[in-house]
Amino acid sequence: MTQAVISGSAVWNPPHVITNEELVDSYNAYSERFNSENALAIESGDAEAMPLSSAAFVYKASGIKQRYIYMKEGALDIDRMRPLIPERGDEELSHQAEMAINAAKLALLDANKRPEDIGAVIVSCAYTERAYPAIAIEVQNELGIEGFGFDMLVACSAATFALQRAFEMVCAGTTKSVLVINPELTSPQVNYKDRDGHFIFGDVSTAVVVESEQTCRSKHSYDILGTKAVTKYSNNIRSNFGYVSHATDADPFSADKLFHQAGRSVFKEVCPMAAQHIADHLSEHDLTADSLSRWWLHQANINMNLLISKRLLGRDATLEEAPIVLDEYANTASAGSIIAFAKNHQDLPAGSLGVICSFGAGYSIGSLIIRKR
Ligand code: CO8
């Protein structure tokens, strides 16, 4: 069987930043206006007052300081509370394809590959901006890649699950190399009027090249030793956005159509699942947590990452062992562990072992054990 390797990776940052302070100022202005306009109804118990948010809470509860956003205009405007993204026509490059291509070009460069070296494109993320034609096929066309492309959605585990498909395709010889891209345009699905969730997400695009070791010519590459995926149904992280709203007469933009979650329950249920998943995956390879030099973990909440690595190591992981990118990027759905990897892997010596692991909505957990070549 062919040995599949990760030969390139990259992160593309959208051009705008929103700090916690800016976000909280906007949310609080919106809430105060709502509370004052509805003072009588709130007093009589017919309406609920909107609670205020705080930048200090956001940082303490999540580790997030700021997030990148694809279009800042509109997101902080209390008369709008959602980004203003201009609609593009059928003949124009779609927003997500543009984000995907920006990261893909950087990853190709990192892998020392040209588009003609690639055999398949997977665009995998929490949402795609349309159903068809697939964003992956649009990207494939723009980059001049032969072969095939498809989109897949697995929320926070979209990137790791796509890397697993890429690994299998390269090992099986279905294709010579795969470009896995995660254009995470989360901001249109954020409810900026919801105190519990308004701070969680940021936009980003990441890309990874997976190919056979025989064709690998990059400076920093990793053997993929094995992959593991698990899913368990839960309603604790949910978005009801979808095409059926057109027929149900439901408001297609009501709060339940946006991202919402029972954050405490997610925290309590997902941490032990993720820790067990990694322990099981390591033991399938006769490895223990101590054998790993680096943990490129999903970036939803710093406290989750600290807890998971502590459960496995029996001590706190250092930032060098388990890098955190949440402070700069916030939760970028499936891209988090890939940002952590792309920015923190070149320094490891040959033979070093690490794990890339995502955990989130579904629930879904995906991991890859990799070794520096
Ligand atoms: N400002 C001030 N106070 C607040 C705020 C706020 N913004 N929010 C809550 N509080 C208050 C609460 O009211 C509560 O007050 P009290 O103690 O008086 O009741 C107190 O602070 C503590 O509240 P919580 O218990 O809710 O706070 P936590 O410490 O649990 O932190 C978190 C909340 C940060 C949400 C935390 O629970 C968490 O991170 N959980 C894990 C969530 C997670 O990982 N989710 C994964 C989602 S991502 C995913 O799967 C991908 C989905 C697809 C992408 C979607 C793109 C849009």
Tab-separated table of N, CA, C and O and ligand atoms in Angstrom, residues 24 27 52-55 57-58 61-62 126-127 155-156 184-190 194-201 237 259 261-267 270 298 300-301 303-304 331-334 359-362, ligand 1:
chain	number	residue	atom	x	y	z
A	24	VAL	N	-18.282	43.293	21.722
A	24	VAL	CA	-19.105	43.459	22.923
A	24	VAL	C	-19.757	44.853	22.932
A	24	VAL	O	-20.933	44.999	23.295
A	27	TYR	N	-22.734	44.556	20.592
A	27	TYR	CA	-23.805	43.732	21.177
A	27	TYR	C	-24.501	44.494	22.312
A	27	TYR	O	-25.739	44.513	22.407
A	52	LEU	N	-26.261	41.811	29.297
A	52	LEU	CA	-25.106	42.428	28.646
A	52	LEU	C	-23.938	41.438	28.567
A	52	LEU	O	-23.812	40.530	29.382
A	53	SER	N	-23.113	41.624	27.562
A	53	SER	CA	-21.938	40.775	27.378
A	53	SER	C	-20.713	41.485	27.953
A	53	SER	O	-20.781	42.677	28.287
A	54	SER	N	-19.615	40.764	28.080
A	54	SER	CA	-18.390	41.415	28.579
A	54	SER	C	-17.154	40.801	27.929
A	54	SER	O	-17.047	39.571	27.788
A	55	ALA	N	-16.232	41.687	27.504
A	55	ALA	CA	-15.016	41.226	26.829
A	55	ALA	C	-14.174	40.373	27.782
A	55	ALA	O	-13.552	39.389	27.363
A	57	PHE	N	-15.324	38.423	30.179
A	57	PHE	CA	-15.927	37.086	30.233
A	57	PHE	C	-15.509	36.262	29.018
A	57	PHE	O	-15.131	35.102	29.137
A	58	VAL	N	-15.599	36.867	27.854
A	58	VAL	CA	-15.311	36.138	26.606
A	58	VAL	C	-13.894	35.562	26.662
A	58	VAL	O	-13.683	34.374	26.380
A	61	ALA	N	-13.700	32.799	29.489
A	61	ALA	CA	-14.467	31.571	29.228
A	61	ALA	C	-13.965	30.814	28.002
A	61	ALA	O	-14.184	29.614	27.890
A	62	SER	N	-13.293	31.526	27.079
A	62	SER	CA	-12.966	30.853	25.817
A	62	SER	C	-11.502	30.938	25.404
A	62	SER	O	-11.038	30.108	24.615
A	126	ALA	N	-17.879	23.700	7.474
A	126	ALA	CA	-19.146	23.607	8.213
A	126	ALA	C	-20.345	23.984	7.353
A	126	ALA	O	-21.458	23.483	7.577
A	127	TYR	N	-20.158	24.910	6.415
A	127	TYR	CA	-21.235	25.309	5.499
A	127	TYR	C	-20.625	25.572	4.134
A	127	TYR	O	-19.513	26.076	4.039
A	155	ALA	N	-19.276	19.777	9.920
A	155	ALA	CA	-19.107	20.801	10.959
A	155	ALA	C	-17.633	20.893	11.385
A	155	ALA	O	-16.747	20.956	10.536
A	156	CYS	N	-17.387	20.825	12.694
A	156	CYS	CA	-16.022	21.045	13.190
A	156	CYS	C	-15.042	19.957	12.773
A	156	CYS	O	-13.832	20.150	12.869
A	184	GLU	N	-13.622	28.312	5.788
A	184	GLU	CA	-14.620	28.428	6.864
A	184	GLU	C	-15.163	29.856	6.940
A	184	GLU	O	-14.606	30.724	7.617
A	185	LEU	N	-16.232	30.074	6.216
A	185	LEU	CA	-16.929	31.361	6.236
A	185	LEU	C	-18.067	31.221	7.243
A	185	LEU	O	-19.198	30.897	6.886
A	186	THR	N	-17.724	31.396	8.512
A	186	THR	CA	-18.698	31.138	9.586
A	186	THR	C	-19.575	32.354	9.875
A	186	THR	O	-20.695	32.215	10.365
A	187	SER	N	-19.050	33.573	9.599
A	187	SER	CA	-19.725	34.792	10.098
A	187	SER	C	-21.182	34.950	9.641
A	187	SER	O	-21.989	35.463	10.417
A	188	PRO	N	-21.582	34.495	8.444
A	188	PRO	CA	-22.996	34.647	8.092
A	188	PRO	C	-23.931	33.788	8.953
A	188	PRO	O	-25.142	34.010	8.962
A	189	GLN	N	-23.375	32.801	9.678
A	189	GLN	CA	-24.207	31.920	10.504
A	189	GLN	C	-24.124	32.269	11.986
A	189	GLN	O	-24.714	31.599	12.826
A	190	VAL	N	-23.390	33.326	12.320
A	190	VAL	CA	-23.275	33.722	13.729
A	190	VAL	C	-24.459	34.609	14.093
A	190	VAL	O	-24.812	35.515	13.341
A	194	ASP	N	-26.941	37.196	20.009
A	194	ASP	CA	-27.027	36.187	21.071
A	194	ASP	C	-25.782	36.269	21.948
A	194	ASP	O	-24.674	35.986	21.480
A	195	ARG	N	-25.986	36.643	23.221
A	195	ARG	CA	-24.832	36.851	24.094
A	195	ARG	C	-23.982	35.593	24.247
A	195	ARG	O	-22.754	35.667	24.347
A	196	ASP	N	-24.662	34.419	24.274
A	196	ASP	CA	-23.911	33.186	24.516
A	196	ASP	C	-23.037	32.768	23.324
A	196	ASP	O	-22.076	32.021	23.496
A	197	GLY	N	-23.397	33.247	22.144
A	197	GLY	CA	-22.672	32.725	20.978
A	197	GLY	C	-22.037	33.775	20.089
A	197	GLY	O	-21.320	33.431	19.151
A	198	HIS	N	-22.257	35.071	20.410
A	198	HIS	CA	-21.833	36.112	19.460
A	198	HIS	C	-20.317	36.204	19.298
A	198	HIS	O	-19.828	36.685	18.282
A	199	PHE	N	-19.587	35.686	20.282
A	199	PHE	CA	-18.125	35.865	20.279
A	199	PHE	C	-17.358	34.664	19.750
A	199	PHE	O	-16.144	34.726	19.580
A	200	ILE	N	-18.060	33.561	19.496
A	200	ILE	CA	-17.356	32.283	19.337
A	200	ILE	C	-16.549	32.147	18.038
A	200	ILE	O	-15.437	31.649	18.049
A	201	PHE	N	-17.112	32.617	16.911
A	201	PHE	CA	-16.534	32.225	15.620
A	201	PHE	C	-15.758	33.304	14.879
A	201	PHE	O	-16.041	34.494	15.013
A	237	ILE	N	-25.307	21.060	19.571
A	237	ILE	CA	-24.784	22.102	18.669
A	237	ILE	C	-25.592	21.948	17.391
A	237	ILE	O	-25.578	20.867	16.782
A	259	PHE	N	-26.336	29.286	14.070
A	259	PHE	CA	-25.626	28.448	15.043
A	259	PHE	C	-26.180	28.686	16.451
A	259	PHE	O	-26.332	29.821	16.881
A	261	GLN	N	-26.127	26.570	20.552
A	261	GLN	CA	-25.597	25.414	21.267
A	261	GLN	C	-25.911	25.478	22.753
A	261	GLN	O	-26.219	26.537	23.293
A	262	ALA	N	-25.828	24.306	23.396
A	262	ALA	CA	-25.844	24.224	24.859
A	262	ALA	C	-24.375	24.062	25.249
A	262	ALA	O	-23.869	22.942	25.381
A	263	GLY	N	-23.687	25.213	25.357
A	263	GLY	CA	-22.223	25.215	25.471
A	263	GLY	C	-21.677	24.426	26.648
A	263	GLY	O	-20.671	23.718	26.521
A	264	ARG	N	-22.364	24.533	27.808
A	264	ARG	CA	-21.914	23.797	29.000
A	264	ARG	C	-21.962	22.294	28.770
A	264	ARG	O	-21.037	21.558	29.105
A	265	SER	N	-23.099	21.836	28.185
A	265	SER	CA	-23.259	20.387	27.933
A	265	SER	C	-22.230	19.911	26.923
A	265	SER	O	-21.654	18.823	27.076
A	266	VAL	N	-21.990	20.734	25.910
A	266	VAL	CA	-20.990	20.355	24.904
A	266	VAL	C	-19.651	20.148	25.602
A	266	VAL	O	-18.970	19.129	25.410
A	267	PHE	N	-19.298	21.120	26.410
A	267	PHE	CA	-18.028	21.071	27.127
A	267	PHE	C	-17.927	19.755	27.926
A	267	PHE	O	-16.947	19.022	27.820
A	270	VAL	N	-18.157	16.492	25.385
A	270	VAL	CA	-17.163	16.302	24.316
A	270	VAL	C	-15.749	16.084	24.864
A	270	VAL	O	-14.984	15.290	24.299
A	298	HIS	N	-8.316	20.704	17.958
A	298	HIS	CA	-9.415	21.580	17.568
A	298	HIS	C	-9.414	22.808	18.477
A	298	HIS	O	-9.095	22.712	19.650
A	300	ALA	N	-11.816	25.247	19.900
A	300	ALA	CA	-13.152	25.775	20.214
A	300	ALA	C	-13.081	26.592	21.489
A	300	ALA	O	-13.764	27.605	21.628
A	301	ASN	N	-12.281	26.119	22.424
A	301	ASN	CA	-12.246	26.742	23.739
A	301	ASN	C	-10.959	26.299	24.421
A	301	ASN	O	-10.681	25.102	24.496
A	303	ASN	N	-10.114	26.125	27.458
A	303	ASN	CA	-10.272	25.275	28.644
A	303	ASN	C	-10.523	23.814	28.252
A	303	ASN	O	-10.134	22.892	28.957
A	304	MET	N	-11.200	23.618	27.098
A	304	MET	CA	-11.420	22.241	26.603
A	304	MET	C	-10.070	21.613	26.264
A	304	MET	O	-9.804	20.462	26.623
A	331	ASN	N	-12.904	30.440	17.283
A	331	ASN	CA	-13.251	29.111	16.774
A	331	ASN	C	-13.514	29.254	15.275
A	331	ASN	O	-14.374	30.033	14.866
A	332	THR	N	-12.759	28.540	14.485
A	332	THR	CA	-12.935	28.628	13.024
A	332	THR	C	-13.488	27.310	12.498
A	332	THR	O	-13.084	26.825	11.435
A	333	ALA	N	-14.418	26.722	13.264
A	333	ALA	CA	-15.036	25.441	12.909
A	333	ALA	C	-13.932	24.430	12.593
A	333	ALA	O	-13.019	24.276	13.395
A	334	SER	N	-13.963	23.810	11.409
A	334	SER	CA	-13.032	22.687	11.183
A	334	SER	C	-11.584	23.116	10.979
A	334	SER	O	-10.673	22.293	11.030
A	359	PHE	N	-12.967	18.077	17.263
A	359	PHE	CA	-14.162	17.590	17.980
A	359	PHE	C	-15.218	18.674	17.938
A	359	PHE	O	-14.908	19.850	18.085
A	360	GLY	N	-16.454	18.276	17.687
A	360	GLY	CA	-17.492	19.301	17.627
A	360	GLY	C	-18.833	18.748	17.219
A	360	GLY	O	-19.173	17.598	17.528
A	361	ALA	N	-19.590	19.588	16.506
A	361	ALA	CA	-20.997	19.296	16.221
A	361	ALA	C	-21.154	17.943	15.554
A	361	ALA	O	-20.316	17.483	14.794
A	362	GLY	N	-22.256	17.329	15.871
A	362	GLY	CA	-22.573	15.999	15.339
A	362	GLY	C	-23.100	15.056	16.411
A	362	GLY	O	-24.227	14.615	16.303
B	1	CO8	N1	-20.772	37.899	28.667
B	1	CO8	C1	-20.907	37.914	30.012
B	1	CO8	N2	-21.412	36.890	30.719
B	1	CO8	C2	-21.821	35.796	30.036
B	1	CO8	C3	-21.721	35.714	28.627
B	1	CO8	C4	-21.182	36.831	27.945
B	1	CO8	N3	-21.035	36.852	26.616
B	1	CO8	N4	-22.207	34.530	28.249
B	1	CO8	C5	-22.571	33.877	29.345
B	1	CO8	N5	-22.362	34.650	30.446
B	1	CO8	C6	-22.631	34.326	31.835
B	1	CO8	C7	-23.747	33.296	31.970
B	1	CO8	O1	-25.010	33.911	31.999
B	1	CO8	C8	-23.401	32.642	33.284
B	1	CO8	O2	-23.860	33.436	34.358
B	1	CO8	P1	-24.425	32.739	35.698
B	1	CO8	O3	-23.253	31.993	36.253
B	1	CO8	O4	-24.854	33.900	36.499
B	1	CO8	O5	-25.530	31.831	35.233
B	1	CO8	C9	-21.886	32.672	33.325
B	1	CO8	O6	-21.487	33.711	32.419
B	1	CO8	C10	-21.260	31.380	32.872
B	1	CO8	O7	-21.907	30.955	31.648
B	1	CO8	P2	-21.634	29.584	30.965
B	1	CO8	O8	-21.724	28.499	31.993
B	1	CO8	O9	-22.484	29.463	29.732
B	1	CO8	O10	-20.138	29.838	30.509
B	1	CO8	P3	-19.025	28.789	30.189
B	1	CO8	O11	-17.929	28.973	31.144
B	1	CO8	O12	-19.583	27.420	29.991
B	1	CO8	O13	-18.523	29.302	28.767
B	1	CO8	C11	-18.726	28.668	26.470
B	1	CO8	C12	-19.386	29.312	27.662
B	1	CO8	C13	-17.506	29.494	26.107
B	1	CO8	C14	-19.689	28.634	25.304
B	1	CO8	C15	-18.277	27.228	26.843
B	1	CO8	O14	-19.337	26.509	27.417
B	1	CO8	C16	-17.774	26.427	25.665
B	1	CO8	O15	-16.864	26.821	24.958
B	1	CO8	N6	-18.301	25.241	25.455
B	1	CO8	C17	-17.867	24.380	24.365
B	1	CO8	C18	-18.498	24.864	23.142
B	1	CO8	C19	-17.988	24.190	21.927
B	1	CO8	O16	-16.922	23.676	21.797
B	1	CO8	N7	-18.807	24.208	20.957
B	1	CO8	C20	-18.431	23.721	19.705
B	1	CO8	C21	-19.093	24.595	18.766
B	1	CO8	S1	-18.283	24.702	17.290
B	1	CO8	C22	-18.764	23.472	16.227
B	1	CO8	O17	-19.056	22.394	16.567
B	1	CO8	C23	-18.832	23.833	14.786
B	1	CO8	C24	-20.206	24.181	14.422
B	1	CO8	C25	-20.231	24.637	13.018
B	1	CO8	C26	-19.683	26.042	12.820
B	1	CO8	C27	-20.660	27.093	13.095
B	1	CO8	C28	-20.297	28.378	12.401
B	1	CO8	C29	-21.213	29.514	12.777
